[in-house]
Amino acid sequence: MNNQDKIMIEKETTDKIEIKSKNGLNEQELEVKMDNMSDLNKTTNGLGEKWPEPIIRVQSLAESNLATVPDRFIKPPSQRPNETITINNQPEAAAINIPVVDLRSILSGNQEEKERISEACREFGFFQVINHGVRPELMAAAREAWRSFFHLPVEAKEAYSNSPSTYEGYGSRLGVEKGALLDWNDYYFLNFLPLALKDLNKWPSLPSNIREVVDEYGEELVKLGERLMRILSSNLGVNEEQLQEAFGGEDFSACMRVNYYPKCPRPELALGLSPHSDPGGITILLPDDQVAGLQVHHGDTWITVNALPNAFVVNLGDQMQILSNSIYKSSEHRVIVNSQKERVSLAFFYNPKSDIPIQPLEQLISSTNPPLYPPMSYDQYRLFIRTHGPRGKSYVESHVSLVNG
């Protein structure tokens, strides 16, 4: 063997993927066979402490100078991204964008701006927010701290490898179905609230400023989430604290997933993240400021979000659709990848308390507007995506059909 290590990953089909590592490890050849799903040590949430098969770090694949992507990452033709957006069945340039709202203007009493956010929640389930109160310097510091983390040697990151039981830590897949198609990303997941789940020892220690920066960033995003909740509640015509109370009041939960999308040799065949709606409440996304990738499904169109400088992209999760009895929408979205540039994004999730029943608000229910969803906890919704991976909006929509018979 030469200076570069060779790692052989043998799939059950006996097909082999050769990865030439750039990490400068000692020469080694590993041949890994898939574990059996039955070997999982089951936990109380129904997931195991082990993944059903060896984890493939996407960053390692990307750095191995592959000419194409392995079969496990190739999407069916119907799910592959297009290079253009289709509007009314006619290809057009991606000139349209999701709505933009000015939070400072709303908080100053601008009713027109308040109506804009209401329309965005009802029609798109997505909007960009500017003048939100979070310092641009903090936003940039958080994003670059995580970029530095993903550029660390693989051994430093593997010390924080996660498991399906909590997902907390460094990971590379969502879902535990053996043989499932995979997405072109690595990620880091961590908890902020409740405080009982916040464990700084599970946060990276490198780069040296990451824990301090991420902690401050999380505190600011919680404040932003609280402001947004009051506005969204008021726009439903209920008390501005109503949605927060439905989330459990002060006992709501908050967590973050940092997404790393390495360069992809064949981006037209893969996705960074498959189509899905978020199972929780509100997602506040800090996108990459250099590379577009997030796409929102609106009508028959996939809209590529062109992020504004120092803006957050906010989307509503399934719990907001349920609480509003479908007045607000959770929208399907996905992430495309790039052959020339990596991407880093920070998704902050402002969610209900995990174990309380979530159902349409009483104030929105009447004899002519019956509840569309049965009571169900956020834990139950989250377990679906953690078990099966991204599956569009199939889970929340299946419960509408159950109520309506």
Tab-separated table of C-alpha atoms in Angstrom:
chain	number	residue	atom	x	y	z
A	1	MET	CA	0.000	0.000	0.000
A	2	ASN	CA	1.074	3.623	-0.528
A	3	ASN	CA	0.948	6.469	2.003
A	4	GLN	CA	-2.790	6.751	1.719
A	5	ASP	CA	-4.832	4.404	3.810
A	6	LYS	CA	-7.386	2.244	2.092
A	7	ILE	CA	-10.640	1.434	3.783
A	8	MET	CA	-12.717	-1.275	2.251
A	9	ILE	CA	-16.403	-1.185	3.112
A	10	GLU	CA	-18.019	-4.411	2.008
A	11	LYS	CA	-21.772	-4.338	1.568
A	12	GLU	CA	-23.928	-7.425	1.935
A	13	THR	CA	-24.113	-7.628	-1.860
A	14	THR	CA	-20.290	-8.017	-1.757
A	15	ASP	CA	-19.977	-4.784	-3.754
A	16	LYS	CA	-17.018	-2.796	-2.449
A	17	ILE	CA	-16.366	0.911	-2.090
A	18	GLU	CA	-12.723	1.926	-1.901
A	19	ILE	CA	-11.954	5.082	0.051
A	20	LYS	CA	-8.495	6.628	-0.064
A	21	SER	CA	-8.301	8.549	3.177
A	22	LYS	CA	-6.541	11.913	3.482
A	23	ASN	CA	-6.350	11.833	7.248
A	24	GLY	CA	-2.824	10.451	7.439
A	25	LEU	CA	-3.739	7.455	9.588
A	26	ASN	CA	-1.576	4.380	9.941
A	27	GLU	CA	-1.935	1.966	7.045
A	28	GLN	CA	-4.921	-0.240	7.556
A	29	GLU	CA	-7.522	-2.196	5.682
A	30	LEU	CA	-10.904	-2.633	7.304
A	31	GLU	CA	-13.512	-4.952	5.949
A	32	VAL	CA	-16.860	-4.306	7.611
A	33	LYS	CA	-19.959	-6.430	7.180
A	34	MET	CA	-23.448	-5.198	7.953
A	35	ASP	CA	-24.731	-5.968	11.426
A	36	ASN	CA	-28.111	-7.564	11.793
A	37	MET	CA	-30.988	-5.345	12.899
A	38	SER	CA	-31.821	-7.905	15.553
A	39	ASP	CA	-28.502	-7.163	17.247
A	40	LEU	CA	-29.728	-3.764	18.377
A	41	ASN	CA	-29.903	-3.213	22.104
A	42	LYS	CA	-33.419	-1.826	22.405
A	43	THR	CA	-34.078	1.210	24.563
A	44	THR	CA	-37.289	2.586	25.979
A	45	ASN	CA	-37.976	4.699	22.889
A	46	GLY	CA	-37.852	1.651	20.637
A	47	LEU	CA	-34.516	2.605	19.072
A	48	GLY	CA	-31.193	0.969	19.748
A	49	GLU	CA	-27.792	1.969	21.073
A	50	LYS	CA	-26.246	0.826	17.789
A	51	TRP	CA	-26.907	1.718	14.177
A	52	PRO	CA	-28.151	-1.196	12.028
A	53	GLU	CA	-24.998	-1.144	9.892
A	54	PRO	CA	-21.570	0.516	9.875
A	55	ILE	CA	-21.701	4.290	9.571
A	56	ILE	CA	-20.235	5.806	6.417
A	57	ARG	CA	-18.884	9.304	7.043
A	58	VAL	CA	-19.875	11.331	4.011
A	59	GLN	CA	-16.993	13.744	4.487
A	60	SER	CA	-14.538	10.855	4.181
A	61	LEU	CA	-16.203	9.785	0.947
A	62	ALA	CA	-16.060	13.321	-0.415
A	63	GLU	CA	-12.356	13.620	0.372
A	64	SER	CA	-11.489	10.358	-1.385
A	65	ASN	CA	-11.717	11.764	-4.922
A	66	LEU	CA	-14.599	9.529	-5.984
A	67	ALA	CA	-15.761	9.962	-9.569
A	68	THR	CA	-19.350	9.252	-8.614
A	69	VAL	CA	-21.395	8.566	-5.484
A	70	PRO	CA	-21.935	5.065	-4.035
A	71	ASP	CA	-25.235	3.367	-4.825
A	72	ARG	CA	-26.521	3.903	-1.277
A	73	PHE	CA	-26.638	7.666	-1.960
A	74	ILE	CA	-28.231	7.612	-5.427
A	75	LYS	CA	-31.873	8.689	-5.340
A	76	PRO	CA	-34.559	7.253	-7.645
A	77	PRO	CA	-35.005	9.384	-10.788
A	78	SER	CA	-38.281	10.859	-9.496
A	79	GLN	CA	-36.514	12.211	-6.374
A	80	ARG	CA	-33.416	13.654	-7.999
A	81	PRO	CA	-32.998	17.427	-8.043
A	82	ASN	CA	-33.513	19.400	-11.225
A	83	GLU	CA	-31.185	22.160	-12.289
A	84	THR	CA	-34.092	24.515	-12.928
A	85	ILE	CA	-37.314	25.339	-11.118
A	86	THR	CA	-40.538	24.390	-12.853
A	87	ILE	CA	-43.369	26.908	-12.708
A	88	ASN	CA	-46.638	25.991	-14.407
A	89	ASN	CA	-44.797	23.150	-16.142
A	90	GLN	CA	-42.385	25.612	-17.753
A	91	PRO	CA	-38.698	25.691	-16.744
A	92	GLU	CA	-37.665	29.082	-15.388
A	93	ALA	CA	-34.723	30.520	-13.522
A	94	ALA	CA	-35.033	30.390	-9.743
A	95	ALA	CA	-36.025	34.041	-9.381
A	96	ILE	CA	-38.859	33.591	-6.891
A	97	ASN	CA	-38.155	33.390	-3.191
A	98	ILE	CA	-39.948	32.758	0.069
A	99	PRO	CA	-41.464	35.806	1.844
A	100	VAL	CA	-39.226	38.156	3.844
A	101	VAL	CA	-40.494	39.754	7.073
A	102	ASP	CA	-38.996	42.506	9.219
A	103	LEU	CA	-39.322	41.511	12.870
A	104	ARG	CA	-38.345	44.931	14.210
A	105	SER	CA	-41.111	46.483	12.144
A	106	ILE	CA	-43.678	43.979	13.449
A	107	LEU	CA	-42.695	44.593	17.061
A	108	SER	CA	-43.045	48.348	16.398
A	109	GLY	CA	-46.683	47.800	15.450
A	110	ASN	CA	-46.526	47.593	11.653
A	111	GLN	CA	-49.763	45.758	10.800
A	112	GLU	CA	-48.856	45.322	7.140
A	113	GLU	CA	-45.682	43.494	8.112
A	114	LYS	CA	-47.611	41.418	10.651
A	115	GLU	CA	-50.039	40.395	7.916
A	116	ARG	CA	-47.097	39.424	5.719
A	117	ILE	CA	-45.861	36.901	8.275
A	118	SER	CA	-49.407	35.582	8.690
A	119	GLU	CA	-49.735	35.027	4.951
A	120	ALA	CA	-46.323	33.352	4.831
A	121	CYS	CA	-47.382	30.887	7.562
A	122	ARG	CA	-50.655	30.081	5.805
A	123	GLU	CA	-49.321	29.794	2.254
A	124	PHE	CA	-45.666	28.756	2.522
A	125	GLY	CA	-44.918	27.623	6.056
A	126	PHE	CA	-41.585	29.360	5.429
A	127	PHE	CA	-40.253	32.898	5.621
A	128	GLN	CA	-36.996	34.775	6.050
A	129	VAL	CA	-36.731	37.121	9.011
A	130	ILE	CA	-34.519	40.213	9.116
A	131	ASN	CA	-33.869	42.694	11.929
A	132	HIS	CA	-34.462	39.834	14.354
A	133	GLY	CA	-32.288	41.026	17.213
A	134	VAL	CA	-29.485	38.443	16.989
A	135	ARG	CA	-26.069	40.015	16.389
A	136	PRO	CA	-24.598	39.216	12.938
A	137	GLU	CA	-21.198	38.719	14.585
A	138	LEU	CA	-22.617	35.963	16.789
A	139	MET	CA	-24.310	34.308	13.824
A	140	ALA	CA	-21.059	34.266	11.856
A	141	ALA	CA	-19.046	33.057	14.854
A	142	ALA	CA	-21.414	30.140	15.453
A	143	ARG	CA	-21.378	29.055	11.820
A	144	GLU	CA	-17.581	29.287	11.528
A	145	ALA	CA	-17.010	27.457	14.821
A	146	TRP	CA	-18.983	24.521	13.464
A	147	ARG	CA	-17.231	24.688	10.104
A	148	SER	CA	-13.935	24.421	12.003
A	149	PHE	CA	-15.265	21.422	13.923
A	150	PHE	CA	-16.086	19.526	10.732
A	151	HIS	CA	-12.596	20.285	9.422
A	152	LEU	CA	-11.010	18.525	12.419
A	153	PRO	CA	-9.331	15.125	11.921
A	154	VAL	CA	-11.827	12.291	11.867
A	155	GLU	CA	-10.553	10.842	15.172
A	156	ALA	CA	-11.436	14.057	17.020
A	157	LYS	CA	-14.986	13.951	15.689
A	158	GLU	CA	-15.490	10.235	16.244
A	159	ALA	CA	-15.082	10.821	19.982
A	160	TYR	CA	-18.604	12.317	19.832
A	161	SER	CA	-20.246	9.637	17.662
A	162	ASN	CA	-23.968	9.369	18.297
A	163	SER	CA	-26.426	6.500	18.589
A	164	PRO	CA	-30.063	6.094	17.467
A	165	SER	CA	-31.311	6.245	21.054
A	166	THR	CA	-30.847	10.025	21.403
A	167	TYR	CA	-29.127	11.160	18.178
A	168	GLU	CA	-27.026	13.466	20.358
A	169	GLY	CA	-23.539	13.951	18.966
A	170	TYR	CA	-21.760	13.440	15.642
A	171	GLY	CA	-23.809	11.494	13.088
A	172	SER	CA	-24.251	10.652	9.433
A	173	ARG	CA	-27.706	9.158	9.035
A	174	LEU	CA	-31.327	9.701	10.013
A	175	GLY	CA	-33.427	6.561	10.427
A	176	VAL	CA	-32.554	3.014	11.441
A	177	GLU	CA	-33.919	0.990	8.549
A	178	LYS	CA	-31.260	-1.373	7.294
A	179	GLY	CA	-30.321	-0.874	3.655
A	180	ALA	CA	-32.113	2.478	3.357
A	181	LEU	CA	-30.897	5.057	0.868
A	182	LEU	CA	-28.726	7.668	2.545
A	183	ASP	CA	-28.370	11.434	2.309
A	184	TRP	CA	-25.146	13.285	1.484
A	185	ASN	CA	-24.467	14.916	4.851
A	186	ASP	CA	-22.854	14.583	8.240
A	187	TYR	CA	-24.290	16.417	11.233
A	188	TYR	CA	-24.004	17.231	14.922
A	189	PHE	CA	-27.058	17.173	17.192
A	190	LEU	CA	-27.218	18.678	20.685
A	191	ASN	CA	-29.797	19.657	23.306
A	192	PHE	CA	-30.399	23.069	24.896
A	193	LEU	CA	-33.680	22.635	26.785
A	194	PRO	CA	-34.861	21.269	29.101
A	195	LEU	CA	-31.731	21.944	31.152
A	196	ALA	CA	-31.777	18.356	32.427
A	197	LEU	CA	-30.822	17.262	28.885
A	198	LYS	CA	-28.202	19.957	28.313
A	199	ASP	CA	-24.848	18.264	28.794
A	200	LEU	CA	-21.844	20.358	27.755
A	201	ASN	CA	-19.654	17.258	27.956
A	202	LYS	CA	-21.508	16.007	24.877
A	203	TRP	CA	-20.670	19.219	23.028
A	204	PRO	CA	-17.373	19.412	21.120
A	205	SER	CA	-14.421	20.910	22.979
A	206	LEU	CA	-12.697	21.988	19.759
A	207	PRO	CA	-12.335	24.559	18.397
A	208	SER	CA	-11.620	26.112	21.771
A	209	ASN	CA	-14.426	28.707	21.590
A	210	ILE	CA	-17.193	26.455	20.315
A	211	ARG	CA	-18.984	25.720	23.605
A	212	GLU	CA	-19.051	29.370	24.672
A	213	VAL	CA	-20.210	30.585	21.256
A	214	VAL	CA	-22.861	27.893	20.821
A	215	ASP	CA	-24.218	28.440	24.329
A	216	GLU	CA	-24.670	32.178	23.718
A	217	TYR	CA	-26.124	31.485	20.289
A	218	GLY	CA	-28.655	29.072	21.778
A	219	GLU	CA	-29.744	31.601	24.398
A	220	GLU	CA	-30.369	34.213	21.700
A	221	LEU	CA	-32.283	31.765	19.505
A	222	VAL	CA	-34.557	30.827	22.424
A	223	LYS	CA	-35.401	34.531	22.840
A	224	LEU	CA	-36.097	34.831	19.115
A	225	GLY	CA	-38.308	31.747	19.220
A	226	GLU	CA	-40.321	33.238	22.081
A	227	ARG	CA	-40.880	36.465	20.114
A	228	LEU	CA	-42.001	34.558	17.044
A	229	MET	CA	-44.379	32.397	19.081
A	230	ARG	CA	-46.207	35.467	20.400
A	231	ILE	CA	-46.624	36.878	16.893
A	232	LEU	CA	-47.825	33.581	15.414
A	233	SER	CA	-50.277	33.123	18.271
A	234	SER	CA	-51.703	36.624	17.872
A	235	ASN	CA	-52.107	36.093	14.127
A	236	LEU	CA	-54.368	33.115	14.863
A	237	GLY	CA	-56.702	35.424	16.773
A	238	VAL	CA	-55.917	33.900	20.165
A	239	ASN	CA	-54.035	35.173	23.203
A	240	GLU	CA	-50.392	35.801	22.302
A	241	GLU	CA	-49.274	33.305	24.983
A	242	GLN	CA	-51.598	30.539	23.758
A	243	LEU	CA	-49.164	28.691	21.515
A	244	GLN	CA	-46.419	28.866	24.132
A	245	GLU	CA	-48.788	27.425	26.736
A	246	ALA	CA	-49.665	24.609	24.340
A	247	PHE	CA	-45.933	23.914	24.026
A	248	GLY	CA	-45.767	23.391	27.800
A	249	GLY	CA	-45.202	26.997	28.894
A	250	GLU	CA	-41.712	27.307	30.323
A	251	ASP	CA	-41.200	23.550	29.927
A	252	PHE	CA	-40.782	23.635	26.132
A	253	SER	CA	-37.772	21.971	24.517
A	254	ALA	CA	-35.004	23.263	22.247
A	255	CYS	CA	-32.233	21.539	20.340
A	256	MET	CA	-29.972	22.084	17.352
A	257	ARG	CA	-28.769	20.103	14.390
A	258	VAL	CA	-25.695	21.407	12.578
A	259	ASN	CA	-25.601	20.164	8.990
A	260	TYR	CA	-22.393	19.637	7.034
A	261	TYR	CA	-22.824	18.983	3.309
A	262	PRO	CA	-19.489	18.053	1.702
A	263	LYS	CA	-18.765	18.542	-1.980
A	264	CYS	CA	-20.546	15.894	-4.032
A	265	PRO	CA	-19.052	14.516	-7.279
A	266	ARG	CA	-22.496	13.896	-8.821
A	267	PRO	CA	-24.936	16.331	-7.182
A	268	GLU	CA	-27.616	15.579	-9.756
A	269	LEU	CA	-27.925	12.032	-8.346
A	270	ALA	CA	-28.009	12.747	-4.610
A	271	LEU	CA	-29.631	14.935	-1.975
A	272	GLY	CA	-28.106	16.506	1.093
A	273	LEU	CA	-31.381	15.917	2.921
A	274	SER	CA	-34.406	14.095	1.519
A	275	PRO	CA	-37.867	15.738	1.374
A	276	HIS	CA	-39.523	16.041	4.784
A	277	SER	CA	-41.446	18.357	7.049
A	278	ASP	CA	-39.989	19.024	10.469
A	279	PRO	CA	-41.871	17.115	13.204
A	280	GLY	CA	-41.567	19.864	15.836
A	281	GLY	CA	-42.696	23.462	16.333
A	282	ILE	CA	-40.546	26.182	14.764
A	283	THR	CA	-37.198	25.717	13.011
A	284	ILE	CA	-34.884	28.734	12.884
A	285	LEU	CA	-32.233	28.042	10.268
A	286	LEU	CA	-28.954	29.877	9.873
A	287	PRO	CA	-28.096	29.021	6.269
A	288	ASP	CA	-24.689	29.008	4.653
A	289	ASP	CA	-23.938	32.575	3.592
A	290	GLN	CA	-22.043	31.501	0.467
A	291	VAL	CA	-23.856	28.522	-1.058
A	292	ALA	CA	-27.598	27.980	-1.667
A	293	GLY	CA	-29.022	24.526	-1.035
A	294	LEU	CA	-32.352	24.629	0.804
A	295	GLN	CA	-35.399	24.030	-1.411
A	296	VAL	CA	-39.027	24.470	-0.339
A	297	HIS	CA	-41.895	22.578	-1.958
A	298	HIS	CA	-44.668	25.010	-2.889
A	299	GLY	CA	-47.448	23.757	-5.149
A	300	ASP	CA	-45.724	21.764	-7.884
A	301	THR	CA	-42.515	23.729	-7.485
A	302	TRP	CA	-39.250	23.310	-5.624
A	303	ILE	CA	-38.121	26.825	-4.723
A	304	THR	CA	-34.423	27.332	-4.035
A	305	VAL	CA	-34.152	29.702	-1.086
A	306	ASN	CA	-31.852	32.625	-1.789
A	307	ALA	CA	-30.848	33.567	1.744
A	308	LEU	CA	-30.441	37.243	2.548
A	309	PRO	CA	-27.327	38.391	4.434
A	310	ASN	CA	-27.737	38.080	8.218
A	311	ALA	CA	-31.259	36.656	7.863
A	312	PHE	CA	-32.713	33.532	9.435
A	313	VAL	CA	-34.935	31.156	7.482
A	314	VAL	CA	-37.912	30.150	9.638
A	315	ASN	CA	-40.187	27.226	8.915
A	316	LEU	CA	-43.162	25.811	10.759
A	317	GLY	CA	-43.136	22.184	11.841
A	318	ASP	CA	-45.943	19.653	12.035
A	319	GLN	CA	-46.849	20.659	15.609
A	320	MET	CA	-47.737	24.176	14.439
A	321	GLN	CA	-49.904	22.769	11.670
A	322	ILE	CA	-51.692	20.603	14.246
A	323	LEU	CA	-52.165	23.334	16.871
A	324	SER	CA	-53.545	25.727	14.235
A	325	ASN	CA	-55.809	22.985	12.824
A	326	SER	CA	-54.127	23.419	9.434
A	327	ILE	CA	-54.474	27.212	9.312
A	328	TYR	CA	-50.688	27.251	9.343
A	329	LYS	CA	-48.744	24.859	7.114
A	330	SER	CA	-45.665	22.760	7.634
A	331	SER	CA	-43.980	22.526	4.254
A	332	GLU	CA	-41.900	19.825	2.690
A	333	HIS	CA	-38.324	20.865	2.086
A	334	ARG	CA	-35.089	19.251	0.984
A	335	VAL	CA	-31.426	20.135	0.473
A	336	ILE	CA	-29.460	19.906	-2.751
A	337	VAL	CA	-25.685	19.534	-2.818
A	338	ASN	CA	-22.862	21.139	-4.755
A	339	SER	CA	-19.872	19.748	-6.620
A	340	GLN	CA	-17.677	22.793	-6.008
A	341	LYS	CA	-18.405	23.968	-2.480
A	342	GLU	CA	-19.233	22.527	0.934
A	343	ARG	CA	-22.137	23.939	2.962
A	344	VAL	CA	-22.718	24.428	6.689
A	345	SER	CA	-26.104	25.318	8.176
A	346	LEU	CA	-27.446	25.477	11.739
A	347	ALA	CA	-31.039	24.351	12.344
A	348	PHE	CA	-32.382	25.404	15.749
A	349	PHE	CA	-35.582	23.618	16.802
A	350	TYR	CA	-38.042	25.331	19.171
A	351	ASN	CA	-40.330	22.469	20.157
A	352	PRO	CA	-43.124	21.479	22.536
A	353	LYS	CA	-42.446	19.595	25.744
A	354	SER	CA	-41.876	16.101	24.442
A	355	ASP	CA	-44.554	14.142	26.306
A	356	ILE	CA	-47.656	16.375	26.430
A	357	PRO	CA	-50.534	15.782	23.988
A	358	ILE	CA	-50.612	18.214	21.082
A	359	GLN	CA	-53.975	18.869	19.437
A	360	PRO	CA	-55.799	21.754	17.721
A	361	LEU	CA	-56.365	24.766	19.981
A	362	GLU	CA	-59.878	24.829	21.448
A	363	GLN	CA	-60.402	28.426	20.303
A	364	LEU	CA	-60.001	27.335	16.673
A	365	ILE	CA	-62.536	24.488	16.862
A	366	SER	CA	-66.261	24.761	16.155
A	367	SER	CA	-69.139	22.677	14.795
A	368	THR	CA	-68.240	23.843	11.298
A	369	ASN	CA	-64.496	23.567	11.871
A	370	PRO	CA	-63.895	20.260	13.677
A	371	PRO	CA	-60.434	19.144	14.820
A	372	LEU	CA	-58.392	17.572	12.048
A	373	TYR	CA	-55.867	15.789	14.278
A	374	PRO	CA	-56.059	13.431	17.251
A	375	PRO	CA	-54.045	14.228	20.399
A	376	MET	CA	-50.494	12.963	20.048
A	377	SER	CA	-47.211	13.903	21.701
A	378	TYR	CA	-44.266	15.460	19.935
A	379	ASP	CA	-42.249	12.417	21.044
A	380	GLN	CA	-44.471	10.222	18.864
A	381	TYR	CA	-43.967	12.406	15.809
A	382	ARG	CA	-40.222	12.641	16.378
A	383	LEU	CA	-39.901	8.879	16.793
A	384	PHE	CA	-41.297	8.352	13.302
A	385	ILE	CA	-38.582	10.361	11.534
A	386	ARG	CA	-35.886	8.966	13.799
A	387	THR	CA	-36.985	5.450	12.906
A	388	HIS	CA	-37.840	5.766	9.227
A	389	GLY	CA	-35.854	8.827	8.168
A	390	PRO	CA	-37.257	11.678	6.042
A	391	ARG	CA	-40.581	10.656	4.471
A	392	GLY	CA	-42.141	13.873	3.196
A	393	LYS	CA	-45.328	14.759	5.107
A	394	SER	CA	-46.669	11.220	5.156
A	395	TYR	CA	-46.897	10.890	8.938
A	396	VAL	CA	-48.804	14.077	9.767
A	397	GLU	CA	-51.082	13.610	6.747
A	398	SER	CA	-51.876	10.035	7.758
A	399	HIS	CA	-53.377	11.335	10.996
A	400	VAL	CA	-55.675	13.720	9.162
A	401	SER	CA	-57.159	10.765	7.319
A	402	LEU	CA	-57.577	8.874	10.615
A	403	VAL	CA	-59.681	11.656	12.136
A	404	ASN	CA	-61.766	12.099	9.038
A	405	GLY	CA	-62.373	8.392	8.748
